[in-house]
Amino acid sequence: MREPADLQPPTADAKSAWWRNALFYEVYVRSFADASGDGIGDLDGIRSRLGYLELLGVEALWLTPFYPSPMADHGYDVADPRGVDPLFGDLAAFDALIEEAHGCGIRMVVDVVPNHTSDRHPWFGQALAAGPGSPERARYFFRDGRGPDGSQPPNNWISTFGGPAWTRVPESDGRPGQWYLHLFAPEQPDLNWDNPEVAEDFARTLRFWLDRGVDGFRLDVARGMAKPPGLPDMDLGMLRNHGQLSDNAYDPRFDNDSVHDVHRMIRRVLDEYPDRMSVGEIWVADDERFSRYLRPDELHLGFNFRLLTADFDAARLRDAIDHSIASVSRVDAPPTWTLSNHDVARPVTRYGGGKLGTARARAMALVELALPGAIFLYNGEELGLPDVDLPDWAIQDPVWERSGHTDRGREGARVPLPWEGSTPPFGFTAAENSWLPMPFDWEQLTVETQLEDPDSMLSLYRHAIELRQRHPAFAGSEIEWYGGPEGCFAFRRKESGLICTLNTSPGLVPLPPGELLLASGPLTDGQLPPDTSAWLAL
Ligand code: GLC
């Protein structure tokens, strides 16, 4: 039996907690490794590759949703938050995975989706059947439409995936009836967190996985659960200016103050268990508003997308690093760093593709791994995989349909991992085809090839991670900047002396003094070439 929180021994001293500097690795479950032979990754597949993750130096996994789901958004549409979809295995496979991972010293973080359910969640079926005004509908946002016959959506909100954020349902007499809110796909109805039943059920889900031994949660759309009273219209012009990152301009769909009540409730549940953590997906640009999510009674970590959204330019990257640190230090939380995830273009492609993109991605890997705080790698980033230009027929991301085929969506970054061999599916699956087609020319990018090559991206990551975890120059939690030539920067870990220097200029620059530990590419006459970074120790 669990003891009430106030009888528990205090959890690990916040300053030494395991997650503050941990190396997390995001496993996009569909694409990591397939053991069942159906072309789709699964839990047993992950278990079969734990040795690789150990070799890489991974300290914690973040698994994307593996719960029963009709897969309208590849599992981010959850029909049963306390089960495992047969595509990915079953609860026994989950228990086996967590046990084995823990045996390898790897912690396990699972993705939870508090903002919405699937339209196949039993609650949504009950809401449709029960009709307007019922308690069943009050778990979601059902509203009458505007206009004399209710044929206009209740407000002008648009879905993050394109199109209106409302869908109209037929009532029991077959006539068009109420509308329901979905900030994402129509198959993902938003939950009403003002309804205590929603919070109770979510707490049950958290305890269900905590009792199975998970070490933490990644909270999907962590800025989304609270909607403003009256659901006022949004300013659509603001959206054109700011894209996905809600900025100071007010977007009524996200980052409403009462979302913090939800995070406090989640934290209370987590605090019943020692040493567990949460990391929230917080697309909030304003430093002060971002910091609110990391107050001592809310989330432990917040995904920080500043580094990922910055161009490859020393001044911009420095600004992103400064803001990342400023936004968490005011609440005494550690920063997090990430260059990619399953929703954005991969670094190699983002930084220009080909040799240039690869050189820059290598340089950025050393910048990221030099920074104090928690690191989140995305599977395949350590292999330097580029985005794949998928044929139309292969695209399953709802963004593709919702955008009227103008936005190809996020699947270019979700192509399965190449493990070994010389032809697709490169050891990912025993099936003939993987769920997304893999390029024919990935032989040089497989884990097998890269393990053998000391100059590969994988070897760079392994070496850098090992230094980060073992070398004394990486101690401490503060950095300070050096002056540098135009287009370059250098920062130093204040307490322990590691220096990281990056050159985004077109010319050669001298290295700062110190012992060279690692460089992202070859030096020229002892100088740092363009698109290269290096680590030195004092
Ligand atoms: C998050 C996920 C994304 C998903 C969306 C809706 O942004 O990372 O993949 O589509 O939430 O759940």
Short mmCIF file of C-alpha atoms in Angstrom, two decimals, residues 141 143-147 150-159 163-167 179-183 227-236 251-253:
data_model
loop_
_atom_site.label_atom_id
_atom_site.label_comp_id
_atom_site.label_asym_id
_atom_site.label_seq_id
_atom_site.Cartn_x
_atom_site.Cartn_y
_atom_site.Cartn_z
CA PHE A 141 -16.85 20.78 -24.78
CA ARG A 143 -21.86 23.62 -27.51
CA ASP A 144 -24.74 24.73 -29.70
CA GLY A 145 -23.65 26.31 -32.97
CA ARG A 146 -24.04 29.95 -33.87
CA GLY A 147 -26.58 31.30 -36.34
CA GLY A 150 -26.80 26.47 -35.24
CA SER A 151 -24.92 25.71 -38.43
CA GLN A 152 -21.92 27.91 -37.58
CA PRO A 153 -19.24 26.69 -35.15
CA PRO A 154 -19.56 28.10 -31.59
CA ASN A 155 -16.43 30.24 -32.07
CA ASN A 156 -13.75 30.86 -34.70
CA TRP A 157 -10.99 28.70 -33.22
CA ILE A 158 -8.93 26.75 -35.67
CA SER A 159 -7.35 23.38 -35.10
CA GLY A 163 -9.44 23.61 -40.36
CA PRO A 164 -12.00 24.52 -37.71
CA ALA A 165 -11.53 23.32 -34.14
CA TRP A 166 -15.20 22.25 -33.99
CA THR A 167 -17.11 19.34 -35.50
CA TRP A 179 -20.61 20.89 -31.96
CA TYR A 180 -17.62 19.58 -29.99
CA LEU A 181 -14.20 21.16 -29.58
CA HIS A 182 -10.96 19.59 -30.79
CA LEU A 183 -7.77 21.64 -30.81
CA LYS A 227 -9.97 26.90 -21.75
CA PRO A 228 -11.05 30.48 -21.03
CA PRO A 229 -14.58 31.02 -19.70
CA GLY A 230 -17.06 31.67 -22.49
CA LEU A 231 -14.66 30.36 -25.16
CA PRO A 232 -14.13 33.79 -26.79
CA ASP A 233 -13.12 34.13 -30.45
CA MET A 234 -9.41 34.19 -31.26
CA ASP A 235 -7.50 36.80 -33.20
CA LEU A 236 -6.62 34.90 -36.38
CA ASP A 251 -4.10 32.93 -27.91
CA PRO A 252 -7.24 31.90 -25.99
CA ARG A 253 -6.74 28.25 -26.85
#
